[in-house]
PDB file of C-alpha atoms and ligand atoms in Angstrom:
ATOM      1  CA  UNK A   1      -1.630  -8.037 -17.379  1.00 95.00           C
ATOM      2  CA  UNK A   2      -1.676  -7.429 -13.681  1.00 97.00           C
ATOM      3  CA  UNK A   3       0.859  -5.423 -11.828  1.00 98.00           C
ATOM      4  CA  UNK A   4       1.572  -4.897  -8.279  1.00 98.00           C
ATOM      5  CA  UNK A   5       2.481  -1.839  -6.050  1.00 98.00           C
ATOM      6  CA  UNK A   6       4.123  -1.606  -2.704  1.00 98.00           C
ATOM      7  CA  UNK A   7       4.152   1.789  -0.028  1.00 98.00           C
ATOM      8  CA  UNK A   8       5.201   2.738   3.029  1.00 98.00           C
ATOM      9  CA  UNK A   9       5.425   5.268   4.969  1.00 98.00           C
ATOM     10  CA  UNK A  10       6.073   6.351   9.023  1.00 98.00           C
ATOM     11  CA  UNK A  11       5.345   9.889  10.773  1.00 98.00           C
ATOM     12  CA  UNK A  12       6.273  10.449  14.315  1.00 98.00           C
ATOM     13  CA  UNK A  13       3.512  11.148  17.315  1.00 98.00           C
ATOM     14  CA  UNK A  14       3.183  14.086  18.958  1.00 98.00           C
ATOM     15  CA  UNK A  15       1.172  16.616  21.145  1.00 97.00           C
ATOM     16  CA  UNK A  16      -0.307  19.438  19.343  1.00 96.00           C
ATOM     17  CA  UNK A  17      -1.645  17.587  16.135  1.00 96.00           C
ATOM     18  CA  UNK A  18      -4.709  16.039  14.602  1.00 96.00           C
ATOM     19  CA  UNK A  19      -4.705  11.676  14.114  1.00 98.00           C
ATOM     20  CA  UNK A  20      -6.162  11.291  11.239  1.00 98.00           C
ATOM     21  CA  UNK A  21      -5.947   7.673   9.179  1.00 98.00           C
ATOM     22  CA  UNK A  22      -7.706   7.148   6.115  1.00 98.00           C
ATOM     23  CA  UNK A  23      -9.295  10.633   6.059  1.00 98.00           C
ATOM     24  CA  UNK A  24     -11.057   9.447   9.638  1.00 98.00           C
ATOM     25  CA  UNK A  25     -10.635  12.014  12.714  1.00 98.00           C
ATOM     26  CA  UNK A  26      -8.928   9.597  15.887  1.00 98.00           C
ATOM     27  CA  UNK A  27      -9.749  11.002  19.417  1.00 97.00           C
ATOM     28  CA  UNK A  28      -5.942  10.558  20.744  1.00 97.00           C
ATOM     29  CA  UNK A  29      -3.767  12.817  23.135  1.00 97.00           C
ATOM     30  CA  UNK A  30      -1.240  12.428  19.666  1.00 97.00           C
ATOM     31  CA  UNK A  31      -1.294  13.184  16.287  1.00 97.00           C
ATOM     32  CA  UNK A  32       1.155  12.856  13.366  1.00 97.00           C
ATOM     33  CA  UNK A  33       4.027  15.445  12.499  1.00 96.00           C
ATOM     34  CA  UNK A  34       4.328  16.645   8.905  1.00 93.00           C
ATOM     35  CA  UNK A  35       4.377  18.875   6.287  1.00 91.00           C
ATOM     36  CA  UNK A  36       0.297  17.734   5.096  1.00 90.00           C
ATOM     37  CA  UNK A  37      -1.976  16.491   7.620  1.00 93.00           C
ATOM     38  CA  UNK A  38       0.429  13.523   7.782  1.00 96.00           C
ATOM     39  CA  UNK A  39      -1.983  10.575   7.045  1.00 97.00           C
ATOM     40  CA  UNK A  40       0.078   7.431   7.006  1.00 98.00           C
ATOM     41  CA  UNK A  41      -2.315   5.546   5.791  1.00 98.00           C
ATOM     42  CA  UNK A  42      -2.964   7.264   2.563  1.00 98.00           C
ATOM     43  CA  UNK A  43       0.476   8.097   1.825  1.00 97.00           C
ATOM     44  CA  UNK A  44       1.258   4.386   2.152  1.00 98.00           C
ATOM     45  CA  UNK A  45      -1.432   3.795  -0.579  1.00 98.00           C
ATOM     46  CA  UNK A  46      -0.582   6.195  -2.669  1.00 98.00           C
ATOM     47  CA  UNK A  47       2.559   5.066  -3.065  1.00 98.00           C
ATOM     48  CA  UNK A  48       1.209   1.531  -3.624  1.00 98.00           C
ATOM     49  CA  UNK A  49      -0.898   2.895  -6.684  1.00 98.00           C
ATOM     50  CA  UNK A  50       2.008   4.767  -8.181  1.00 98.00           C
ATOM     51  CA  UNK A  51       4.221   2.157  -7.429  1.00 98.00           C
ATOM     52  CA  UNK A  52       1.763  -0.487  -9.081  1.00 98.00           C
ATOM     53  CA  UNK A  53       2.110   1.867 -12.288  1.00 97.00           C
ATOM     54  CA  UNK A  54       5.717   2.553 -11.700  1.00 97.00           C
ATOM     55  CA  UNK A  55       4.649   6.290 -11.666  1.00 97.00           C
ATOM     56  CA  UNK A  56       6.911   7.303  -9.253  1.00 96.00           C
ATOM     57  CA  UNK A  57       5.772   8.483  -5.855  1.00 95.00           C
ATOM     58  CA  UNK A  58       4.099  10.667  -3.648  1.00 93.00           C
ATOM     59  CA  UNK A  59       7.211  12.598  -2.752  1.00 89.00           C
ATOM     60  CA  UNK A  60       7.880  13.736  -5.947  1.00 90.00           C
ATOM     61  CA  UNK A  61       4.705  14.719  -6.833  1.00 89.00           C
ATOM     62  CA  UNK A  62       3.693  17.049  -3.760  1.00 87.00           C
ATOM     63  CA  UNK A  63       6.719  17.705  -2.198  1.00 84.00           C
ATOM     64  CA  UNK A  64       6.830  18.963   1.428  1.00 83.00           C
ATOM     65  CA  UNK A  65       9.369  21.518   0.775  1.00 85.00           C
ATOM     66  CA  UNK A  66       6.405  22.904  -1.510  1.00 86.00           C
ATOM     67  CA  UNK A  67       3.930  25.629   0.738  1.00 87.00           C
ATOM     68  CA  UNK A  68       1.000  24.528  -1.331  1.00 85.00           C
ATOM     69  CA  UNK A  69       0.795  21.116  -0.055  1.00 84.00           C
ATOM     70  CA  UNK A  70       1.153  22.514   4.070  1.00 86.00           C
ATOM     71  CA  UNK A  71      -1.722  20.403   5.971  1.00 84.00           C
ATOM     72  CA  UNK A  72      -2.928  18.977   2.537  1.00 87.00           C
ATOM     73  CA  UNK A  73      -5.528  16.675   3.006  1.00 93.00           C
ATOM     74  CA  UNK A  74      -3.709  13.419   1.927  1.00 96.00           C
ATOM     75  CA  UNK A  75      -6.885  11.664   0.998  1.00 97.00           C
ATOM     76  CA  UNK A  76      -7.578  14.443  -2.009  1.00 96.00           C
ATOM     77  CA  UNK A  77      -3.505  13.472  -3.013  1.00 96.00           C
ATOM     78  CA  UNK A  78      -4.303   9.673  -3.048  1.00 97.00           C
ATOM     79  CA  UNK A  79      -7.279  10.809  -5.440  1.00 97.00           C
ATOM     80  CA  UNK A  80      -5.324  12.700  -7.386  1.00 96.00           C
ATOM     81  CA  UNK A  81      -2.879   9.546  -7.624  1.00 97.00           C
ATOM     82  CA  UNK A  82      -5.369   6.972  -8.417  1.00 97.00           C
ATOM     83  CA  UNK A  83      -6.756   8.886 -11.133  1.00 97.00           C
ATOM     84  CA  UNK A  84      -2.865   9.548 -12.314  1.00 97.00           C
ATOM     85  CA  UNK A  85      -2.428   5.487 -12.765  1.00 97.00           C
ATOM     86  CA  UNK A  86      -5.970   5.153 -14.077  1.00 96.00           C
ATOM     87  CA  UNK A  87      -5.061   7.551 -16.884  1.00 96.00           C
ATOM     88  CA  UNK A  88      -2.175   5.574 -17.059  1.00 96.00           C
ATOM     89  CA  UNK A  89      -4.139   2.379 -18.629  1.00 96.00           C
ATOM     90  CA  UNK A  90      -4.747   0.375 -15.182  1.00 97.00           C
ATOM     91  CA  UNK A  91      -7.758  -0.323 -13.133  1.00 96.00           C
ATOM     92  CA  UNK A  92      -7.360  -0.817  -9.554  1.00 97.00           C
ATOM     93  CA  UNK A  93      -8.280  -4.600  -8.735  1.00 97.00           C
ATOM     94  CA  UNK A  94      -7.548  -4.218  -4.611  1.00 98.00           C
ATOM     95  CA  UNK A  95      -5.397  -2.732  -2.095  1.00 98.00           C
ATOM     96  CA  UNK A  96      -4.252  -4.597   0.592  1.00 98.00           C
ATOM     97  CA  UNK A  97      -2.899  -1.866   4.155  1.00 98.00           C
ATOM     98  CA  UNK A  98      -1.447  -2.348   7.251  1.00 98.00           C
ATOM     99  CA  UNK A  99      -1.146   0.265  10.342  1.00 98.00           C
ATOM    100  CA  UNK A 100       1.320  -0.012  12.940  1.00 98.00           C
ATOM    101  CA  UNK A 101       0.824   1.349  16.148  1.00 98.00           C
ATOM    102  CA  UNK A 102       0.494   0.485  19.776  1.00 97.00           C
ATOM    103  CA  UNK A 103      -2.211   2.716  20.573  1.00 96.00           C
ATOM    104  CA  UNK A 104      -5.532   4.195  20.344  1.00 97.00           C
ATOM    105  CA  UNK A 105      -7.097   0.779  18.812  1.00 96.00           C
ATOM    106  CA  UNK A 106      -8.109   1.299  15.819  1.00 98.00           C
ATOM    107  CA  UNK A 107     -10.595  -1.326  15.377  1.00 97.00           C
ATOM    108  CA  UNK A 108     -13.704   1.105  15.897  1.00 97.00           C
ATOM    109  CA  UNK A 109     -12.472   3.692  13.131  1.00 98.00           C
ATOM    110  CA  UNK A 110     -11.836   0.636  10.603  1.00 98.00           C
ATOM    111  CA  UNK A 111     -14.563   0.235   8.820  1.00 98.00           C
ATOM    112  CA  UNK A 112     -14.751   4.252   8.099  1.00 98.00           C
ATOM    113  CA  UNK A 113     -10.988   4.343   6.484  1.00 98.00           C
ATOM    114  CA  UNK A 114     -12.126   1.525   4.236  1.00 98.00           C
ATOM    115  CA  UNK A 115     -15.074   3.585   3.003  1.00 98.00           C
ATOM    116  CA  UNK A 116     -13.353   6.565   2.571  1.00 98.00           C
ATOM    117  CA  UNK A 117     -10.757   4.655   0.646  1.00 98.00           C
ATOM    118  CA  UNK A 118     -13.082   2.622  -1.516  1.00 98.00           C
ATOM    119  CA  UNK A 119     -14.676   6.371  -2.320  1.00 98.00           C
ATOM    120  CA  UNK A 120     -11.544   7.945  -3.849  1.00 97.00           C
ATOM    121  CA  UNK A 121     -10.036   4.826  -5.355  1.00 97.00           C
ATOM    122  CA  UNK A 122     -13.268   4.901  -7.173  1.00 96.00           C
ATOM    123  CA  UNK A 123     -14.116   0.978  -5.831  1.00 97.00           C
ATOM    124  CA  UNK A 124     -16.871  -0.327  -3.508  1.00 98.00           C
ATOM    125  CA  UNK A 125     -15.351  -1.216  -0.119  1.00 98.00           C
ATOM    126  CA  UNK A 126     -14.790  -5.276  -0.519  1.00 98.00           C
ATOM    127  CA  UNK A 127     -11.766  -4.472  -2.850  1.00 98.00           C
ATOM    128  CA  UNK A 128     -10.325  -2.330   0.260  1.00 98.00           C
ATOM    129  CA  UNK A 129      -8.662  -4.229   3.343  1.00 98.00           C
ATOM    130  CA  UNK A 130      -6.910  -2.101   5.920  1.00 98.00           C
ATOM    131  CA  UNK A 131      -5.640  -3.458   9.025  1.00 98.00           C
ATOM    132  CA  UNK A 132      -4.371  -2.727  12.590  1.00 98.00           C
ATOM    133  CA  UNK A 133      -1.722  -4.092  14.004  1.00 98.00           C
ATOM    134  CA  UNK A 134       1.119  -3.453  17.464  1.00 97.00           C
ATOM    135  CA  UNK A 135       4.497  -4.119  16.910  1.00 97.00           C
ATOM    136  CA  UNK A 136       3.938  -5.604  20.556  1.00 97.00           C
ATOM    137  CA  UNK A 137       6.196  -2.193  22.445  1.00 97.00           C
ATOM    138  CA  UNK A 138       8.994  -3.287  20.146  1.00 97.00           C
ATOM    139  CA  UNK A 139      10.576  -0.343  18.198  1.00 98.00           C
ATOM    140  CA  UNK A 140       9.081   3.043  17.055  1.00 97.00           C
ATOM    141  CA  UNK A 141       5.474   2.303  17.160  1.00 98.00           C
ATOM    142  CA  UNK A 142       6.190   0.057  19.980  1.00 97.00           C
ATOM    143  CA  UNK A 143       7.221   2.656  21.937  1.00 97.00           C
ATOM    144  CA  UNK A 144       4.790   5.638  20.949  1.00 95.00           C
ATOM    145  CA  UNK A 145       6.907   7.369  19.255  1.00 97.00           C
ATOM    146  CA  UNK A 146       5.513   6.887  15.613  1.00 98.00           C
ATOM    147  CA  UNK A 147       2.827   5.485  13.134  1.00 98.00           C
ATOM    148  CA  UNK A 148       4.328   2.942  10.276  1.00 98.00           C
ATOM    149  CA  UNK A 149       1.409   1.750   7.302  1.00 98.00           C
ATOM    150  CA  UNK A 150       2.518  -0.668   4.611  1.00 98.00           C
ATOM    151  CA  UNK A 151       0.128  -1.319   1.517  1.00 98.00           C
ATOM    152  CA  UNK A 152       0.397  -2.964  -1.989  1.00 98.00           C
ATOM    153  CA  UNK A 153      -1.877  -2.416  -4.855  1.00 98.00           C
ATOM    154  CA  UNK A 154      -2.899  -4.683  -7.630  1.00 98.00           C
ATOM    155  CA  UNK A 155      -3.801  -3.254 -11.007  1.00 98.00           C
ATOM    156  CA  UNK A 156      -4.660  -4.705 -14.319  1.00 97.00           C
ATOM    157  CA  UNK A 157      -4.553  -3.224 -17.589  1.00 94.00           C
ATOM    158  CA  UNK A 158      -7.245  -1.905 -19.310  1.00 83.00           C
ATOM    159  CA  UNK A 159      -5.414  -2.098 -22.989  1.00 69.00           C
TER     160      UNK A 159
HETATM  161 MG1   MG B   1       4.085  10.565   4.769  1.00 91.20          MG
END
């Protein structure tokens, strides 16, 4: 049987903090706000991948009213998700993301996220598509104001 996930997620921008998407550094006068190091991108995922297993999601699991997970790196949480609905009886067949934002192009950091994806989702980097895209100065990540990702999962079982 296959199964699919869906996640989102959103942090604002501003001064003062580290841009980091898929576990990749992003030279930018902005960073995300949050309670972890705020990556979008993996927190989209990893709700995809519990969502695919209908685990729950990332919120519950490392809460941000929770000290321990303060500027968690997000990347070690999707890990610790993946291998959460892998336990569960599914194997990841591909992930599908989208990023939101009006600027710094992302188009040179790409290939990077998708590697460091593939690595902790335990695949090799064809079954690992993340995209870049402006909302064209319409809305929150029109504007600068924020970071939106969007990503679904597919699973299969494995009994
Ligand atoms: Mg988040």
């Amino acid at each position: 049987m296959i199964r699919v996930g869906h996640g989102f997620d959103a942090h604002r921008l501003v001064e003062g903090r580290r841009l980091v998407l898929g576990g990749v550094a992003i030279p930018f006068e902005k960073g995300t706000l949050g309670h972890s190091d705020a990556d979008v991108l993996a927190h989209a995922l990893s709700d995809a991948m519990l969502g695919a297993a209908a685990l729950g999601d990332l919120g519950g699991r490392f809460p941000d009213s929770d000290p321990k997970w303060k500027d968690a790196d997000s990347m070690l949480l999707l890990e610790r998700c993946a291998r959460e609905v892998h336990d569960a009886g599914f194997i990841l067949v591909n992930v599908d993301a989208t990023i939101v934002l009006q600027r710094p192009r992302l188009a040179p950091h790409i290939e990077r996220m998708r590697r460091n994806v593939a690595q902790r989702l335990g695949v090799t980097i064809d079954h690992i598509s993340v995209k870049a895209k402006t909302s064209e100065e319409m809305g929150y990540t029109g504007d600068g104001t924020g970071i939106a990702a969007y990503a679904v999962a597919l699973v299969e079982t494995t009994r």
